[in-house]
XYZ file of C-alpha atoms in Angstrom:
572
model
C 146.104 -169.700 -97.889
C 148.977 -166.842 -97.497
C 151.810 -167.043 -100.285
C 155.209 -166.510 -98.165
C 157.144 -167.482 -101.027
C 158.214 -168.326 -104.681
C 157.145 -172.009 -103.506
C 153.805 -171.292 -102.257
C 153.493 -169.478 -105.226
C 154.331 -172.263 -107.022
C 151.930 -174.808 -105.115
C 149.125 -172.720 -106.843
C 150.041 -172.508 -110.132
C 150.757 -176.247 -110.102
C 147.236 -176.657 -109.438
C 145.196 -174.121 -111.158
C 147.222 -175.380 -114.423
C 145.373 -178.042 -115.060
C 142.348 -175.807 -115.820
C 144.863 -174.391 -117.745
C 145.900 -176.843 -119.974
C 143.442 -177.285 -122.668
C 143.201 -173.899 -123.231
C 147.465 -173.880 -123.466
C 147.184 -176.693 -125.452
C 144.980 -175.725 -128.144
C 146.764 -172.435 -128.361
C 149.823 -174.279 -129.694
C 148.252 -175.946 -132.374
C 146.042 -176.086 -135.294
C 143.020 -178.268 -134.916
C 141.066 -179.427 -137.828
C 139.080 -181.269 -135.853
C 135.861 -180.735 -133.992
C 135.811 -182.206 -130.520
C 132.130 -183.668 -128.657
C 131.708 -186.099 -126.233
C 130.556 -188.158 -128.573
C 133.643 -188.269 -130.394
C 135.705 -189.423 -127.021
C 136.473 -185.996 -125.593
C 136.396 -186.342 -121.848
C 136.430 -182.417 -121.230
C 135.745 -179.797 -122.978
C 135.712 -176.029 -122.017
C 133.261 -172.946 -123.127
C 135.064 -169.267 -123.065
C 132.637 -166.599 -123.132
C 133.581 -163.051 -124.022
C 132.918 -160.936 -120.392
C 133.828 -158.044 -121.893
C 131.722 -154.743 -121.843
C 130.911 -155.217 -125.271
C 129.665 -158.578 -125.477
C 128.236 -158.033 -121.893
C 125.831 -155.518 -123.459
C 125.428 -157.768 -126.259
C 123.866 -160.389 -124.080
C 126.543 -162.649 -123.293
C 125.436 -163.133 -119.807
C 122.480 -165.179 -121.526
C 124.199 -166.787 -123.470
C 126.292 -168.100 -120.475
C 122.907 -169.130 -118.356
C 121.235 -170.854 -121.215
C 124.582 -172.626 -121.425
C 124.653 -173.873 -118.470
C 121.387 -174.857 -118.240
C 121.661 -176.606 -121.002
C 124.699 -178.531 -119.766
C 122.449 -179.800 -116.417
C 119.373 -180.806 -118.903
C 121.891 -183.264 -120.658
C 123.706 -184.092 -117.965
C 126.957 -183.100 -118.533
C 127.666 -180.455 -115.883
C 131.213 -182.963 -115.019
C 132.314 -182.974 -118.421
C 132.035 -179.014 -119.576
C 133.116 -175.886 -117.992
C 131.633 -172.635 -118.950
C 134.589 -170.224 -117.729
C 134.009 -165.761 -118.541
C 137.411 -164.897 -119.508
C 137.815 -161.094 -120.974
C 137.911 -159.166 -124.406
C 139.372 -161.301 -127.164
C 139.590 -158.163 -129.202
C 137.002 -159.321 -132.204
C 134.939 -156.943 -130.759
C 132.910 -156.666 -134.283
C 131.648 -159.734 -133.919
C 130.849 -160.445 -130.620
C 129.359 -162.112 -128.314
C 132.468 -164.669 -128.716
C 131.787 -168.204 -127.901
C 135.347 -170.360 -127.909
C 134.988 -174.336 -127.674
C 138.304 -175.898 -126.015
C 140.808 -177.885 -126.880
C 139.632 -177.567 -131.023
C 139.681 -173.597 -130.844
C 136.505 -173.333 -132.472
C 135.360 -169.546 -132.675
C 131.548 -168.859 -132.876
C 130.796 -165.310 -133.437
C 127.447 -163.238 -132.727
C 126.517 -165.618 -130.573
C 122.820 -165.300 -129.518
C 121.064 -166.971 -126.021
C 119.069 -168.451 -128.028
C 121.671 -170.370 -130.189
C 123.375 -172.139 -126.513
C 121.288 -174.942 -126.724
C 122.694 -175.536 -130.297
C 125.879 -175.412 -129.600
C 125.386 -177.532 -126.696
C 123.463 -180.016 -127.995
C 125.687 -180.106 -132.126
C 129.061 -179.227 -130.803
C 129.898 -180.185 -127.493
C 127.748 -183.322 -127.378
C 127.378 -184.243 -131.345
C 131.285 -183.330 -132.691
C 129.766 -180.913 -135.443
C 130.871 -177.530 -135.658
C 127.899 -174.645 -136.570
C 128.921 -173.424 -139.433
C 126.176 -170.253 -139.515
C 128.403 -169.319 -136.102
C 131.526 -169.169 -138.015
C 133.317 -166.019 -139.137
C 133.226 -165.491 -142.821
C 136.570 -163.979 -143.797
C 135.423 -160.717 -146.199
C 138.367 -161.145 -148.730
C 137.830 -164.898 -149.127
C 134.185 -165.178 -148.413
C 134.663 -168.517 -146.709
C 134.016 -169.399 -142.825
C 137.148 -169.880 -140.384
C 136.749 -172.054 -137.549
C 140.025 -171.497 -135.827
C 141.078 -167.685 -134.756
C 144.749 -168.591 -135.750
C 143.306 -168.411 -139.615
C 142.123 -165.591 -139.383
C 143.606 -162.257 -140.385
C 142.760 -160.555 -137.655
C 145.109 -162.452 -135.261
C 148.058 -163.613 -137.807
C 150.052 -160.468 -137.063
C 149.148 -159.682 -133.439
C 151.875 -160.188 -130.270
C 149.488 -160.017 -127.648
C 151.650 -158.761 -124.505
C 150.084 -156.157 -122.558
C 146.803 -158.338 -123.599
C 148.428 -161.985 -123.437
C 145.669 -163.179 -120.689
C 142.558 -161.306 -122.079
C 140.473 -164.300 -123.682
C 141.871 -167.091 -122.088
C 141.674 -166.753 -118.066
C 138.729 -165.997 -116.044
C 139.419 -162.212 -114.734
C 137.972 -163.152 -111.511
C 139.955 -165.889 -110.205
C 143.669 -165.124 -108.884
C 144.637 -168.830 -109.104
C 144.010 -168.520 -113.071
C 146.186 -165.816 -113.049
C 149.114 -167.582 -110.431
C 149.304 -170.196 -113.049
C 150.111 -167.715 -115.864
C 153.055 -166.551 -113.959
C 151.317 -164.515 -112.263
C 152.956 -162.692 -109.293
C 155.905 -164.310 -109.908
C 157.221 -161.051 -110.704
C 156.271 -159.573 -107.786
C 158.237 -162.827 -105.389
C 161.226 -162.621 -107.509
C 161.362 -158.372 -106.836
C 160.626 -158.796 -103.037
C 162.725 -161.837 -102.188
C 165.733 -161.848 -104.580
C 166.141 -157.894 -106.244
C 167.107 -154.358 -104.100
C 164.213 -151.941 -106.083
C 167.220 -150.423 -107.994
C 167.747 -153.699 -109.797
C 164.108 -153.940 -110.303
C 164.314 -150.101 -112.201
C 167.794 -151.058 -114.152
C 165.309 -154.108 -115.509
C 162.634 -151.511 -116.557
C 165.089 -148.886 -117.671
C 166.557 -151.611 -120.080
C 163.552 -153.249 -121.405
C 163.294 -149.785 -122.712
C 159.398 -149.951 -122.192
C 157.634 -146.459 -122.721
C 154.817 -144.938 -121.615
C 151.457 -145.665 -123.275
C 149.149 -143.146 -122.123
C 150.613 -140.774 -125.450
C 153.740 -139.025 -123.621
C 155.748 -141.787 -124.562
C 158.277 -141.372 -121.757
C 160.917 -143.428 -120.282
C 159.096 -146.043 -117.764
C 162.597 -146.721 -115.789
C 163.344 -143.482 -116.021
C 159.904 -141.921 -114.444
C 160.526 -144.948 -111.538
C 164.126 -143.707 -111.129
C 163.129 -140.124 -110.565
C 160.286 -141.063 -107.898
C 162.880 -143.784 -106.397
C 165.384 -140.932 -105.709
C 163.338 -138.752 -103.888
C 163.893 -138.355 -100.482
C 160.427 -138.523 -98.727
C 158.739 -140.496 -96.075
C 155.462 -141.068 -97.863
C 155.494 -141.637 -101.758
C 152.545 -142.796 -104.196
C 151.906 -144.919 -107.390
C 148.981 -143.604 -109.068
C 147.829 -145.672 -112.122
C 146.058 -143.953 -114.692
C 143.043 -145.412 -116.032
C 141.002 -142.440 -116.967
C 141.113 -143.095 -121.089
C 139.108 -140.250 -122.114
C 139.876 -140.891 -125.715
C 136.945 -140.858 -128.385
C 136.534 -144.428 -129.640
C 139.521 -146.374 -127.030
C 138.792 -149.034 -125.062
C 142.529 -150.325 -124.304
C 142.458 -149.958 -120.957
C 139.239 -151.121 -119.938
C 139.716 -154.089 -121.296
C 142.811 -154.617 -119.851
C 141.342 -153.776 -116.147
C 138.238 -155.635 -117.214
C 140.777 -159.139 -118.678
C 143.498 -158.773 -116.638
C 143.088 -157.027 -113.344
C 145.865 -159.028 -111.221
C 148.180 -157.583 -113.872
C 147.836 -154.550 -112.479
C 147.232 -155.202 -108.998
C 151.015 -156.861 -109.213
C 152.797 -153.946 -111.516
C 151.550 -151.213 -109.277
C 152.959 -153.180 -105.742
C 155.925 -154.036 -107.918
C 156.406 -150.488 -108.553
C 155.552 -149.143 -104.808
C 158.809 -151.519 -103.753
C 160.625 -149.868 -106.346
C 160.347 -146.491 -105.091
C 159.990 -146.475 -102.239
C 155.574 -146.460 -101.919
C 152.965 -147.730 -99.382
C 150.100 -146.728 -100.740
C 149.091 -147.384 -105.070
C 145.686 -145.045 -106.067
C 143.864 -145.851 -109.277
C 142.101 -143.400 -111.105
C 139.117 -144.206 -113.162
C 136.117 -143.300 -114.607
C 133.375 -144.002 -112.965
C 131.337 -145.160 -116.352
C 133.533 -148.221 -116.078
C 131.533 -150.150 -113.758
C 132.622 -153.590 -115.140
C 136.776 -152.566 -114.883
C 135.664 -151.277 -111.150
C 133.930 -154.711 -110.393
C 136.733 -156.664 -111.625
C 139.609 -154.126 -109.988
C 137.738 -154.532 -106.302
C 137.573 -157.855 -106.627
C 141.185 -158.688 -107.925
C 142.375 -155.998 -104.779
C 140.267 -157.785 -102.412
C 142.047 -161.748 -103.601
C 145.266 -159.944 -103.373
C 144.457 -159.363 -99.787
C 143.190 -162.462 -98.671
C 146.854 -164.028 -100.098
C 148.557 -161.814 -98.948
C 150.002 -160.157 -101.582
C 148.622 -156.283 -100.709
C 148.731 -155.514 -97.158
C 150.964 -155.793 -94.567
C 154.462 -158.074 -94.890
C 153.701 -158.754 -98.433
C 155.323 -162.831 -98.912
C 156.662 -162.299 -95.377
C 158.974 -159.666 -96.157
C 159.115 -155.967 -94.587
C 157.367 -154.374 -97.512
C 153.715 -153.037 -97.348
C 152.108 -151.986 -99.945
C 148.197 -151.529 -100.657
C 145.451 -149.893 -103.405
C 143.245 -147.786 -103.077
C 140.353 -146.499 -105.830
C 139.523 -143.031 -106.640
C 137.064 -141.870 -109.114
C 136.467 -139.554 -111.889
C 133.901 -138.129 -113.218
C 134.727 -138.463 -116.906
C 136.363 -134.834 -117.403
C 138.902 -135.306 -120.616
C 141.570 -133.304 -119.090
C 141.948 -135.597 -116.242
C 143.847 -137.880 -118.105
C 146.591 -135.173 -118.101
C 148.474 -136.570 -114.819
C 148.438 -133.107 -112.985
C 145.014 -132.699 -113.823
C 144.577 -136.251 -112.405
C 145.807 -135.716 -109.554
C 144.650 -132.537 -108.841
C 140.887 -134.131 -109.359
C 142.044 -136.804 -106.913
C 143.161 -133.962 -104.182
C 139.404 -133.035 -104.728
C 139.905 -130.095 -106.691
C 139.039 -129.103 -110.056
C 140.998 -131.184 -113.053
C 142.976 -128.724 -114.747
C 146.976 -129.366 -115.870
C 150.105 -127.192 -113.940
C 153.008 -126.604 -115.622
C 156.001 -128.661 -115.057
C 158.171 -128.550 -113.228
C 157.985 -129.461 -110.409
C 156.477 -133.005 -112.380
C 154.706 -135.372 -109.936
C 157.623 -137.423 -109.255
C 158.897 -134.469 -107.226
C 156.018 -133.100 -106.229
C 151.996 -134.654 -106.880
C 149.634 -136.249 -105.058
C 149.617 -134.163 -101.623
C 152.647 -132.386 -102.777
C 154.318 -135.990 -102.236
C 156.511 -137.551 -104.411
C 154.046 -139.797 -107.173
C 154.331 -141.828 -109.957
C 152.121 -141.907 -112.314
C 151.870 -144.410 -115.371
C 148.746 -145.617 -117.762
C 146.768 -149.280 -117.555
C 148.994 -150.750 -120.735
C 152.244 -149.348 -119.412
C 151.878 -151.131 -115.971
C 150.547 -154.405 -117.532
C 153.587 -155.015 -119.083
C 155.770 -154.804 -116.114
C 155.369 -158.366 -114.754
C 155.904 -160.132 -117.880
C 159.085 -157.776 -118.400
C 160.460 -158.942 -115.252
C 159.142 -162.247 -115.844
C 161.167 -162.806 -119.464
C 163.948 -160.386 -118.617
C 164.747 -156.473 -120.520
C 166.184 -158.558 -123.255
C 163.512 -160.553 -124.164
C 161.135 -157.143 -123.984
C 164.131 -155.177 -126.189
C 163.994 -157.254 -129.365
C 160.703 -156.690 -129.964
C 159.372 -153.296 -131.513
C 162.450 -150.693 -133.457
C 165.559 -149.464 -132.120
C 163.798 -146.595 -130.522
C 160.379 -148.216 -129.536
C 160.777 -151.287 -127.578
C 157.488 -154.136 -127.379
C 154.234 -153.425 -128.630
C 151.243 -151.623 -128.771
C 147.220 -151.858 -128.375
C 145.011 -149.748 -130.954
C 141.210 -149.504 -131.060
C 140.304 -150.052 -134.448
C 136.741 -148.359 -135.866
C 135.089 -146.753 -138.588
C 134.396 -147.633 -142.133
C 136.530 -151.673 -141.358
C 135.089 -154.730 -141.325
C 137.115 -155.906 -138.468
C 136.611 -153.557 -135.306
C 137.755 -154.801 -131.916
C 141.420 -154.059 -130.037
C 144.521 -155.320 -132.096
C 148.191 -155.616 -129.980
C 151.588 -155.060 -132.821
C 154.796 -154.711 -132.625
C 156.298 -151.189 -132.793
C 157.077 -150.754 -136.348
C 154.273 -152.532 -138.030
C 153.029 -150.238 -140.094
C 149.611 -148.893 -139.698
C 148.138 -149.903 -143.213
C 149.248 -153.381 -142.261
C 147.035 -153.072 -138.987
C 144.150 -151.128 -140.900
C 144.035 -153.519 -144.392
C 144.917 -156.712 -142.574
C 143.483 -157.088 -139.147
C 140.546 -154.728 -139.799
C 139.859 -155.085 -143.715
C 139.167 -151.768 -145.435
C 135.558 -151.119 -146.618
C 135.762 -148.481 -149.451
C 136.652 -145.677 -147.772
C 134.412 -143.060 -150.207
C 132.581 -141.824 -147.235
C 134.614 -141.984 -144.397
C 137.936 -142.718 -142.776
C 139.151 -145.707 -140.171
C 139.979 -145.033 -136.700
C 142.775 -145.704 -134.653
C 142.767 -144.996 -131.201
C 142.089 -142.052 -131.227
C 142.030 -140.302 -134.864
C 141.403 -140.776 -138.482
C 144.422 -142.090 -140.536
C 145.314 -140.212 -144.202
C 148.435 -141.523 -144.628
C 149.166 -144.698 -143.281
C 151.662 -146.650 -144.195
C 154.338 -145.606 -142.059
C 155.672 -148.158 -139.463
C 153.752 -147.201 -136.099
C 156.320 -146.288 -133.270
C 156.553 -143.744 -130.516
C 158.252 -140.449 -132.485
C 157.613 -141.630 -135.949
C 155.863 -138.604 -136.602
C 158.734 -136.225 -136.000
C 160.950 -135.072 -139.052
C 164.068 -136.897 -139.818
C 163.711 -138.856 -136.584
C 162.451 -142.093 -137.425
C 162.970 -143.609 -140.695
C 161.110 -146.135 -142.792
C 163.318 -147.978 -145.348
C 165.428 -145.499 -145.009
C 162.899 -142.796 -145.820
C 162.715 -139.354 -143.879
C 159.239 -139.368 -142.006
C 158.909 -135.832 -143.072
C 158.204 -137.540 -146.350
C 156.200 -140.237 -144.546
C 153.592 -138.827 -142.134
C 150.476 -140.337 -140.914
C 147.792 -137.798 -140.300
C 145.760 -138.390 -137.417
C 142.870 -135.691 -137.772
C 140.085 -135.086 -135.131
C 136.970 -133.928 -136.200
C 134.933 -131.329 -134.439
C 132.001 -130.354 -136.932
C 128.770 -128.188 -136.200
C 126.065 -128.979 -138.467
C 125.978 -131.148 -141.369
C 128.645 -133.557 -142.516
C 130.308 -132.632 -146.325
C 131.452 -135.548 -146.607
C 128.756 -137.035 -149.730
C 128.321 -133.187 -150.575
C 129.696 -131.978 -153.932
C 128.627 -128.148 -152.869
C 128.329 -126.033 -149.818
C 126.719 -123.046 -149.989
C 126.558 -122.880 -153.671
C 130.279 -123.410 -153.846
C 130.979 -126.466 -155.780
C 134.091 -128.815 -153.293
C 136.116 -132.217 -153.710
C 134.244 -134.517 -151.850
C 135.687 -136.561 -149.105
C 138.550 -139.141 -150.075
C 139.684 -137.443 -153.588
C 142.865 -136.095 -154.170
C 144.700 -133.841 -155.919
C 148.223 -132.913 -157.491
C 150.189 -130.753 -155.795
C 153.789 -129.575 -155.761
C 156.000 -128.928 -152.327
C 158.762 -126.403 -151.599
C 159.809 -124.896 -148.472
C 157.444 -126.355 -146.558
C 154.486 -124.707 -148.726
C 152.026 -126.633 -151.183
C 150.935 -125.540 -154.192
C 147.416 -126.932 -155.340
C 145.610 -126.266 -158.806
C 142.278 -127.296 -159.014
C 141.117 -126.236 -161.703
C 141.710 -129.223 -163.553
C 138.888 -130.686 -161.008
C 135.967 -128.235 -161.880
C 135.867 -126.980 -158.719
C 136.228 -123.369 -157.369
C 138.335 -123.544 -154.445
C 138.756 -126.617 -151.464
C 137.136 -126.439 -147.763
C 139.326 -128.243 -145.563
C 139.520 -130.074 -142.301
C 140.190 -127.017 -140.540
C 138.320 -125.099 -141.816
C 140.963 -123.505 -144.283
C 140.072 -122.875 -148.128
C 142.537 -123.384 -150.778
C 141.762 -121.095 -154.126
C 142.249 -122.221 -157.594
C 145.485 -121.688 -157.432
C 148.091 -120.548 -154.350
C 150.586 -121.109 -152.238
C 149.976 -121.631 -148.608
C 151.712 -122.910 -145.659
C 151.196 -126.836 -146.030
C 149.761 -126.988 -142.389
C 146.637 -124.879 -143.344
C 145.825 -127.618 -146.086
C 144.100 -130.085 -143.671
C 146.279 -130.084 -141.299
C 149.396 -130.944 -142.323
C 148.909 -132.853 -145.343
C 152.525 -133.236 -146.659
C 153.221 -136.655 -147.469
C 154.397 -139.431 -149.873
C 151.803 -140.790 -152.491
C 149.851 -143.633 -150.606
C 152.094 -146.478 -151.799
C 154.933 -144.477 -150.728
C 156.297 -143.099 -153.856
C 157.817 -139.076 -154.688
C 159.559 -137.610 -157.275
C 161.516 -134.521 -157.041
C 161.657 -132.825 -160.170
C 164.052 -129.564 -159.975
C 163.905 -129.641 -156.109
C 159.805 -130.055 -155.885
C 158.637 -132.712 -154.177
C 155.844 -133.497 -156.558
C 152.727 -135.883 -154.159
C 149.271 -135.788 -154.241
C 147.749 -134.785 -151.143
C 144.321 -136.093 -149.723
C 141.763 -133.418 -149.246
C 139.197 -133.365 -146.887
C 135.312 -132.087 -148.149
C 134.295 -131.523 -144.520
C 134.630 -128.246 -142.952
C 135.001 -127.835 -139.133
C 132.499 -125.706 -137.188
C 130.792 -125.005 -140.337
C 126.796 -124.310 -139.401
C 124.061 -125.728 -141.670
C 122.703 -122.421 -142.600
């Protein structure tokens, strides 16, 4: 069916809404009751995580065994098995969710499938051993709404992940998918679309934080016969899988956003630059692109207008540097992926020398819902300078690794302690997207690390720093060591008293019975002396972990976190 109007979209949405009704209702209420066919339930749905992590743990085997058990019991017409995108709770995957009672089963195996059908689906009895156990209370939790991991999240970029079948365009349309595209093409001028994005305050989620609306406006103003829209899906940061999960769980949001961007800047061609080691994301993007073409949402005369736009996929070989937009463009051109100086910016001269707009996956995932719900709605979330939400990948010494999406301005302490749940940090650090945290009581927002720019409850950022530390260790780690090459050192996680004056840190470690401190960047702090603060473990300047600091005679007395690990030290 070729979609030519908003009415056509509404017709498909109405047809597909029935499939999503149970899921929508379970999202809006908390059910203490377990539903099964024996208790009068007429229809049940089983949602299974189909993200890369869960697939690697045999979620496809769970699906196959569930379907066999359903057929064996003759309940095929009453129970649906649906593969969805990542739920985010990767630590406890594979995840199986039962609708409508919202029961959330964790660490399910293919061998559990028959028991799930017999006990829960038919018998209406929850399987206690598969429920999540809260590490704080040690009690089982049956509904994800009661889990700290989800309680403080606000899922915007991840709104459809774990909810819809990513390979079913009609389920995406039922969630108001392609409505923003139809409204833009049929009712707005390109400059009007750009105006909405500018007013929303959306900034790039790839790391630079550049205002998205300004970037679109710059490309729009360029006079050229050919322009390009590029989706940066390279995502080379260690431990990061935010973009991958969006592409796997909601690929149509990227297709729609790129098409809207094409209309806004005057482009007919979109390119997705994605690393080849994301095979599942590639497969689902290809499926989404093919379905969009079939429904008349890509290609010639989209929605019956004169606007034409199509998308191609280009593969990267995994080079980290190609995440930078100019290096990415060179790679797509068949050249070595090396960054170049700006100006000219890609919006002026990018791919093949033509004006090119580059946005990352998470940025694009926000576009359709901003246009659907309005700039004012989006800008009401977050902080004054950083609007909306941010998706983080959590890992390291925590109980709950996975993906979380939180409003800008949420403290990283909240993320780590409430969502991730800290383990004992004596021998490790929490890992958030692409950094290890030393201090995490600051609000997370774009620009929050720039001294004096962002404030936390009136405290300047220079006294409230978040430390991001990459470890490049050759040889053994020193986290568990108290000596190295015959010298005593502070172990990982210890703190020492220090005095800060004029951006210098004075450290006296004699009270700790050590000769010297070896910091993360390989520098050494002697028994007592002054060093520029950036030499003390990559900017270990901050307040105490509880946010307190004192000032005596103009000196800020703080406690700095010393890392008992040296970068680049060979084990000799």
